[in-house]
Amino acid sequence: MVQRKVGRYLLVLVVLIVLVASALVAADQIRLRQWKNGIRSPDADVRDKSLYRVAREREYRAVDVVLAALQDEQDRDVLDQAGYAAMRLRDQRGIELLVQRAGDRPDDIVRASLIYYAARLSRPFDLGLLEWLKARVESAESWQRAGSIVGLLELGQPRGGELLIQYAGEAEAEVRGFMLREFRRIAGPMAEAVGQNIDWPVDDVGSQDKQQWASLQAFWQNYGTETLLNDVLRRLEIKDPRWYEVNRLLHARDRVDNWLK
């Protein structure tokens, strides 16, 4: 009798597990279909939000729809989101499309972002993009130039940091802000790794603190080595448990420093 009850309970449990698993699979397929349909929507806002969700979740099953959007999208904000999603999904087919769309005008922040996405996606697949970037770092078009300089940095070229400090210090506020945001993402962890603090220049309109720019330049001259730069780039892309332990120690150090102040 007891064995029969146990057998029935096990059967019920198995049926429940199967039903829950089936429901989860169905929900997952519905979500994926909604996102794909959203990317194809005639509504730009819906396309933008769907691309954002695919990028956030790194939903590779939607990669073909994302690449189609990257190729054909005309709304600049949605194009930016399509480029970001392509970069996040890490499909090498996106490199050529990003390069192609980055050649389109107008010369705006979306163009700079697409160049940056192309560089970030190409590493370590296609360092041949290096020559393409080098040919554009002296462009008369400010956003193309800014994106190409940031791209060099993303490919592990210390020269990108030198050019960025030189150009950002004299660029208009919006271009300067874009460059500094991307530079902080890389140079910030580099400074942490060597126990240095960076007094960052302010990217507001008209902010040209010569002392801060000189300090930033001195940091890069002393610590902007190819080895450290590429180590940090690998750390940012690959979740290495050794770097996790380093981060824990850095955060602990900062907490102790705050207690002692």
JSON list of C-alpha atoms in Angstrom, two decimals, residues 52-203:
[
{"chain": "A", "resi": 52, "resn": "TYR", "atom": "CA", "xyz": [17.83, 46.26, -26.39]},
{"chain": "A", "resi": 53, "resn": "ARG", "atom": "CA", "xyz": [16.30, 43.16, -24.81]},
{"chain": "A", "resi": 54, "resn": "VAL", "atom": "CA", "xyz": [18.06, 40.82, -27.24]},
{"chain": "A", "resi": 55, "resn": "ALA", "atom": "CA", "xyz": [21.36, 42.60, -26.53]},
{"chain": "A", "resi": 56, "resn": "ARG", "atom": "CA", "xyz": [20.87, 42.55, -22.77]},
{"chain": "A", "resi": 57, "resn": "GLU", "atom": "CA", "xyz": [20.10, 38.81, -22.75]},
{"chain": "A", "resi": 58, "resn": "ARG", "atom": "CA", "xyz": [22.67, 38.02, -25.45]},
{"chain": "A", "resi": 59, "resn": "GLU", "atom": "CA", "xyz": [19.91, 36.07, -27.20]},
{"chain": "A", "resi": 60, "resn": "TYR", "atom": "CA", "xyz": [21.92, 34.52, -30.00]},
{"chain": "A", "resi": 61, "resn": "ARG", "atom": "CA", "xyz": [18.90, 32.76, -31.51]},
{"chain": "A", "resi": 62, "resn": "ALA", "atom": "CA", "xyz": [17.81, 36.18, -32.77]},
{"chain": "A", "resi": 63, "resn": "VAL", "atom": "CA", "xyz": [21.15, 36.95, -34.43]},
{"chain": "A", "resi": 64, "resn": "ASP", "atom": "CA", "xyz": [19.91, 36.68, -38.03]},
{"chain": "A", "resi": 65, "resn": "VAL", "atom": "CA", "xyz": [17.10, 39.16, -37.35]},
{"chain": "A", "resi": 66, "resn": "VAL", "atom": "CA", "xyz": [19.56, 41.52, -35.61]},
{"chain": "A", "resi": 67, "resn": "LEU", "atom": "CA", "xyz": [21.98, 41.40, -38.54]},
{"chain": "A", "resi": 68, "resn": "ALA", "atom": "CA", "xyz": [19.14, 42.06, -41.00]},
{"chain": "A", "resi": 69, "resn": "ALA", "atom": "CA", "xyz": [18.16, 45.10, -38.91]},
{"chain": "A", "resi": 70, "resn": "LEU", "atom": "CA", "xyz": [21.76, 46.30, -38.85]},
{"chain": "A", "resi": 71, "resn": "GLN", "atom": "CA", "xyz": [21.91, 46.08, -42.63]},
{"chain": "A", "resi": 72, "resn": "ASP", "atom": "CA", "xyz": [18.61, 47.84, -43.41]},
{"chain": "A", "resi": 73, "resn": "GLU", "atom": "CA", "xyz": [17.73, 50.13, -40.48]},
{"chain": "A", "resi": 74, "resn": "GLN", "atom": "CA", "xyz": [17.32, 53.82, -41.34]},
{"chain": "A", "resi": 75, "resn": "ASP", "atom": "CA", "xyz": [16.38, 55.30, -37.95]},
{"chain": "A", "resi": 76, "resn": "ARG", "atom": "CA", "xyz": [19.70, 56.42, -36.44]},
{"chain": "A", "resi": 77, "resn": "ASP", "atom": "CA", "xyz": [18.86, 55.60, -32.81]},
{"chain": "A", "resi": 78, "resn": "VAL", "atom": "CA", "xyz": [17.58, 52.14, -33.73]},
{"chain": "A", "resi": 79, "resn": "LEU", "atom": "CA", "xyz": [20.65, 51.59, -35.93]},
{"chain": "A", "resi": 80, "resn": "ASP", "atom": "CA", "xyz": [22.81, 52.31, -32.90]},
{"chain": "A", "resi": 81, "resn": "GLN", "atom": "CA", "xyz": [20.88, 49.73, -30.90]},
{"chain": "A", "resi": 82, "resn": "ALA", "atom": "CA", "xyz": [21.20, 47.18, -33.72]},
{"chain": "A", "resi": 83, "resn": "GLY", "atom": "CA", "xyz": [24.97, 47.74, -33.80]},
{"chain": "A", "resi": 84, "resn": "TYR", "atom": "CA", "xyz": [25.19, 47.32, -30.04]},
{"chain": "A", "resi": 85, "resn": "ALA", "atom": "CA", "xyz": [23.17, 44.09, -30.21]},
{"chain": "A", "resi": 86, "resn": "ALA", "atom": "CA", "xyz": [25.38, 42.73, -33.00]},
{"chain": "A", "resi": 87, "resn": "MET", "atom": "CA", "xyz": [28.46, 43.45, -30.89]},
{"chain": "A", "resi": 88, "resn": "ARG", "atom": "CA", "xyz": [26.95, 41.75, -27.83]},
{"chain": "A", "resi": 89, "resn": "LEU", "atom": "CA", "xyz": [25.97, 38.63, -29.80]},
{"chain": "A", "resi": 90, "resn": "ARG", "atom": "CA", "xyz": [29.59, 38.20, -30.96]},
{"chain": "A", "resi": 91, "resn": "ASP", "atom": "CA", "xyz": [28.78, 36.92, -34.45]},
{"chain": "A", "resi": 92, "resn": "GLN", "atom": "CA", "xyz": [31.68, 37.66, -36.83]},
{"chain": "A", "resi": 93, "resn": "ARG", "atom": "CA", "xyz": [29.27, 38.40, -39.66]},
{"chain": "A", "resi": 94, "resn": "GLY", "atom": "CA", "xyz": [28.46, 41.62, -37.84]},
{"chain": "A", "resi": 95, "resn": "ILE", "atom": "CA", "xyz": [31.95, 43.06, -38.39]},
{"chain": "A", "resi": 96, "resn": "GLU", "atom": "CA", "xyz": [31.51, 43.65, -42.12]},
{"chain": "A", "resi": 97, "resn": "LEU", "atom": "CA", "xyz": [28.02, 45.08, -41.63]},
{"chain": "A", "resi": 98, "resn": "LEU", "atom": "CA", "xyz": [29.21, 47.46, -38.91]},
{"chain": "A", "resi": 99, "resn": "VAL", "atom": "CA", "xyz": [32.06, 48.67, -41.11]},
{"chain": "A", "resi": 100, "resn": "GLN", "atom": "CA", "xyz": [29.64, 49.13, -43.98]},
{"chain": "A", "resi": 101, "resn": "ARG", "atom": "CA", "xyz": [27.09, 51.11, -41.95]},
{"chain": "A", "resi": 102, "resn": "ALA", "atom": "CA", "xyz": [29.84, 53.18, -40.29]},
{"chain": "A", "resi": 103, "resn": "GLY", "atom": "CA", "xyz": [30.69, 54.43, -43.79]},
{"chain": "A", "resi": 104, "resn": "ASP", "atom": "CA", "xyz": [27.24, 56.00, -44.10]},
{"chain": "A", "resi": 105, "resn": "ARG", "atom": "CA", "xyz": [26.63, 59.63, -43.32]},
{"chain": "A", "resi": 106, "resn": "PRO", "atom": "CA", "xyz": [25.73, 61.73, -41.43]},
{"chain": "A", "resi": 107, "resn": "ASP", "atom": "CA", "xyz": [28.84, 62.09, -39.31]},
{"chain": "A", "resi": 108, "resn": "ASP", "atom": "CA", "xyz": [27.27, 61.76, -35.86]},
{"chain": "A", "resi": 109, "resn": "ILE", "atom": "CA", "xyz": [27.63, 59.91, -32.58]},
{"chain": "A", "resi": 110, "resn": "VAL", "atom": "CA", "xyz": [25.91, 56.85, -34.09]},
{"chain": "A", "resi": 111, "resn": "ARG", "atom": "CA", "xyz": [28.66, 56.64, -36.68]},
{"chain": "A", "resi": 112, "resn": "ALA", "atom": "CA", "xyz": [31.33, 56.83, -33.99]},
{"chain": "A", "resi": 113, "resn": "SER", "atom": "CA", "xyz": [29.53, 54.15, -31.98]},
{"chain": "A", "resi": 114, "resn": "LEU", "atom": "CA", "xyz": [29.31, 51.80, -34.98]},
{"chain": "A", "resi": 115, "resn": "ILE", "atom": "CA", "xyz": [33.06, 52.14, -35.55]},
{"chain": "A", "resi": 116, "resn": "TYR", "atom": "CA", "xyz": [33.65, 51.39, -31.86]},
{"chain": "A", "resi": 117, "resn": "TYR", "atom": "CA", "xyz": [31.29, 48.37, -31.99]},
{"chain": "A", "resi": 118, "resn": "ALA", "atom": "CA", "xyz": [33.11, 47.05, -35.06]},
{"chain": "A", "resi": 119, "resn": "ALA", "atom": "CA", "xyz": [36.48, 47.31, -33.32]},
{"chain": "A", "resi": 120, "resn": "ARG", "atom": "CA", "xyz": [35.20, 45.69, -30.16]},
{"chain": "A", "resi": 121, "resn": "LEU", "atom": "CA", "xyz": [33.54, 42.84, -32.07]},
{"chain": "A", "resi": 122, "resn": "SER", "atom": "CA", "xyz": [36.58, 42.26, -34.28]},
{"chain": "A", "resi": 123, "resn": "ARG", "atom": "CA", "xyz": [38.87, 41.59, -31.34]},
{"chain": "A", "resi": 124, "resn": "PRO", "atom": "CA", "xyz": [40.29, 38.94, -31.38]},
{"chain": "A", "resi": 125, "resn": "PHE", "atom": "CA", "xyz": [38.71, 37.65, -34.61]},
{"chain": "A", "resi": 126, "resn": "ASP", "atom": "CA", "xyz": [39.96, 40.14, -37.19]},
{"chain": "A", "resi": 127, "resn": "LEU", "atom": "CA", "xyz": [42.83, 42.46, -36.37]},
{"chain": "A", "resi": 128, "resn": "GLY", "atom": "CA", "xyz": [42.88, 43.37, -40.07]},
{"chain": "A", "resi": 129, "resn": "LEU", "atom": "CA", "xyz": [40.47, 46.11, -39.02]},
{"chain": "A", "resi": 130, "resn": "LEU", "atom": "CA", "xyz": [43.48, 47.88, -37.55]},
{"chain": "A", "resi": 131, "resn": "GLU", "atom": "CA", "xyz": [44.52, 49.41, -40.88]},
{"chain": "A", "resi": 132, "resn": "TRP", "atom": "CA", "xyz": [40.94, 50.56, -41.53]},
{"chain": "A", "resi": 133, "resn": "LEU", "atom": "CA", "xyz": [40.97, 52.43, -38.23]},
{"chain": "A", "resi": 134, "resn": "LYS", "atom": "CA", "xyz": [44.44, 53.90, -38.71]},
{"chain": "A", "resi": 135, "resn": "ALA", "atom": "CA", "xyz": [43.32, 55.39, -42.03]},
{"chain": "A", "resi": 136, "resn": "ARG", "atom": "CA", "xyz": [40.55, 57.31, -40.25]},
{"chain": "A", "resi": 137, "resn": "VAL", "atom": "CA", "xyz": [42.14, 58.63, -37.05]},
{"chain": "A", "resi": 138, "resn": "GLU", "atom": "CA", "xyz": [43.05, 61.90, -38.80]},
{"chain": "A", "resi": 139, "resn": "SER", "atom": "CA", "xyz": [39.69, 62.27, -40.54]},
{"chain": "A", "resi": 140, "resn": "ALA", "atom": "CA", "xyz": [38.31, 65.79, -40.94]},
{"chain": "A", "resi": 141, "resn": "GLU", "atom": "CA", "xyz": [34.94, 64.40, -39.81]},
{"chain": "A", "resi": 142, "resn": "SER", "atom": "CA", "xyz": [35.01, 64.67, -36.03]},
{"chain": "A", "resi": 143, "resn": "TRP", "atom": "CA", "xyz": [32.81, 61.69, -35.12]},
{"chain": "A", "resi": 144, "resn": "GLN", "atom": "CA", "xyz": [34.54, 59.35, -37.55]},
{"chain": "A", "resi": 145, "resn": "ARG", "atom": "CA", "xyz": [37.85, 60.43, -36.09]},
{"chain": "A", "resi": 146, "resn": "ALA", "atom": "CA", "xyz": [36.65, 59.97, -32.50]},
{"chain": "A", "resi": 147, "resn": "GLY", "atom": "CA", "xyz": [35.22, 56.50, -33.16]},
{"chain": "A", "resi": 148, "resn": "SER", "atom": "CA", "xyz": [38.39, 55.40, -34.94]},
{"chain": "A", "resi": 149, "resn": "ILE", "atom": "CA", "xyz": [40.62, 56.55, -32.10]},
{"chain": "A", "resi": 150, "resn": "VAL", "atom": "CA", "xyz": [38.47, 54.73, -29.53]},
{"chain": "A", "resi": 151, "resn": "GLY", "atom": "CA", "xyz": [38.53, 51.71, -31.87]},
{"chain": "A", "resi": 152, "resn": "LEU", "atom": "CA", "xyz": [42.33, 51.65, -31.85]},
{"chain": "A", "resi": 153, "resn": "LEU", "atom": "CA", "xyz": [42.24, 51.56, -28.08]},
{"chain": "A", "resi": 154, "resn": "GLU", "atom": "CA", "xyz": [39.75, 48.68, -28.19]},
{"chain": "A", "resi": 155, "resn": "LEU", "atom": "CA", "xyz": [42.17, 46.74, -30.39]},
{"chain": "A", "resi": 156, "resn": "GLY", "atom": "CA", "xyz": [44.83, 47.01, -27.70]},
{"chain": "A", "resi": 157, "resn": "GLN", "atom": "CA", "xyz": [46.86, 49.80, -29.32]},
{"chain": "A", "resi": 158, "resn": "PRO", "atom": "CA", "xyz": [48.37, 52.22, -26.75]},
{"chain": "A", "resi": 159, "resn": "ARG", "atom": "CA", "xyz": [48.62, 54.79, -29.57]},
{"chain": "A", "resi": 160, "resn": "GLY", "atom": "CA", "xyz": [44.83, 55.04, -29.32]},
{"chain": "A", "resi": 161, "resn": "GLY", "atom": "CA", "xyz": [45.15, 56.39, -25.78]},
{"chain": "A", "resi": 162, "resn": "GLU", "atom": "CA", "xyz": [47.72, 58.99, -26.84]},
{"chain": "A", "resi": 163, "resn": "LEU", "atom": "CA", "xyz": [45.55, 60.18, -29.72]},
{"chain": "A", "resi": 164, "resn": "LEU", "atom": "CA", "xyz": [42.44, 60.21, -27.54]},
{"chain": "A", "resi": 165, "resn": "ILE", "atom": "CA", "xyz": [44.00, 62.45, -24.90]},
{"chain": "A", "resi": 166, "resn": "GLN", "atom": "CA", "xyz": [45.37, 64.74, -27.59]},
{"chain": "A", "resi": 167, "resn": "TYR", "atom": "CA", "xyz": [42.14, 65.03, -29.59]},
{"chain": "A", "resi": 168, "resn": "ALA", "atom": "CA", "xyz": [39.54, 64.89, -26.80]},
{"chain": "A", "resi": 169, "resn": "GLY", "atom": "CA", "xyz": [41.18, 67.81, -25.03]},
{"chain": "A", "resi": 170, "resn": "GLU", "atom": "CA", "xyz": [40.44, 70.09, -27.98]},
{"chain": "A", "resi": 171, "resn": "ALA", "atom": "CA", "xyz": [37.22, 68.51, -29.32]},
{"chain": "A", "resi": 172, "resn": "GLU", "atom": "CA", "xyz": [33.72, 69.88, -28.91]},
{"chain": "A", "resi": 173, "resn": "ALA", "atom": "CA", "xyz": [31.91, 68.89, -25.73]},
{"chain": "A", "resi": 174, "resn": "GLU", "atom": "CA", "xyz": [29.74, 66.06, -27.10]},
{"chain": "A", "resi": 175, "resn": "VAL", "atom": "CA", "xyz": [32.64, 64.40, -28.92]},
{"chain": "A", "resi": 176, "resn": "ARG", "atom": "CA", "xyz": [34.84, 64.82, -25.85]},
{"chain": "A", "resi": 177, "resn": "GLY", "atom": "CA", "xyz": [32.15, 63.24, -23.65]},
{"chain": "A", "resi": 178, "resn": "PHE", "atom": "CA", "xyz": [31.85, 60.21, -25.94]},
{"chain": "A", "resi": 179, "resn": "MET", "atom": "CA", "xyz": [35.60, 59.64, -25.97]},
{"chain": "A", "resi": 180, "resn": "LEU", "atom": "CA", "xyz": [36.02, 60.07, -22.23]},
{"chain": "A", "resi": 181, "resn": "ARG", "atom": "CA", "xyz": [33.18, 57.65, -21.46]},
{"chain": "A", "resi": 182, "resn": "GLU", "atom": "CA", "xyz": [34.82, 54.92, -23.51]},
{"chain": "A", "resi": 183, "resn": "PHE", "atom": "CA", "xyz": [38.28, 55.79, -22.19]},
{"chain": "A", "resi": 184, "resn": "ARG", "atom": "CA", "xyz": [37.08, 55.49, -18.58]},
{"chain": "A", "resi": 185, "resn": "ARG", "atom": "CA", "xyz": [35.82, 51.98, -19.29]},
{"chain": "A", "resi": 186, "resn": "ILE", "atom": "CA", "xyz": [39.38, 50.89, -20.09]},
{"chain": "A", "resi": 187, "resn": "ALA", "atom": "CA", "xyz": [41.72, 53.30, -18.34]},
{"chain": "A", "resi": 188, "resn": "GLY", "atom": "CA", "xyz": [39.75, 53.13, -15.06]},
{"chain": "A", "resi": 189, "resn": "PRO", "atom": "CA", "xyz": [40.52, 49.42, -14.50]},
{"chain": "A", "resi": 190, "resn": "MET", "atom": "CA", "xyz": [44.09, 50.01, -15.69]},
{"chain": "A", "resi": 191, "resn": "ALA", "atom": "CA", "xyz": [44.55, 52.64, -12.99]},
{"chain": "A", "resi": 192, "resn": "GLU", "atom": "CA", "xyz": [43.06, 50.31, -10.37]},
{"chain": "A", "resi": 193, "resn": "ALA", "atom": "CA", "xyz": [45.42, 47.52, -11.41]},
{"chain": "A", "resi": 194, "resn": "VAL", "atom": "CA", "xyz": [48.49, 49.68, -10.75]},
{"chain": "A", "resi": 195, "resn": "GLY", "atom": "CA", "xyz": [47.07, 51.43, -7.68]},
{"chain": "A", "resi": 196, "resn": "GLN", "atom": "CA", "xyz": [46.72, 54.86, -9.27]},
{"chain": "A", "resi": 197, "resn": "ASN", "atom": "CA", "xyz": [43.92, 57.41, -9.16]},
{"chain": "A", "resi": 198, "resn": "ILE", "atom": "CA", "xyz": [42.89, 59.40, -12.21]},
{"chain": "A", "resi": 199, "resn": "ASP", "atom": "CA", "xyz": [41.59, 62.93, -11.76]},
{"chain": "A", "resi": 200, "resn": "TRP", "atom": "CA", "xyz": [39.32, 62.83, -14.79]},
{"chain": "A", "resi": 201, "resn": "PRO", "atom": "CA", "xyz": [38.70, 65.94, -16.89]},
{"chain": "A", "resi": 202, "resn": "VAL", "atom": "CA", "xyz": [35.08, 67.09, -16.85]},
{"chain": "A", "resi": 203, "resn": "ASP", "atom": "CA", "xyz": [33.29, 66.59, -20.16]}
]
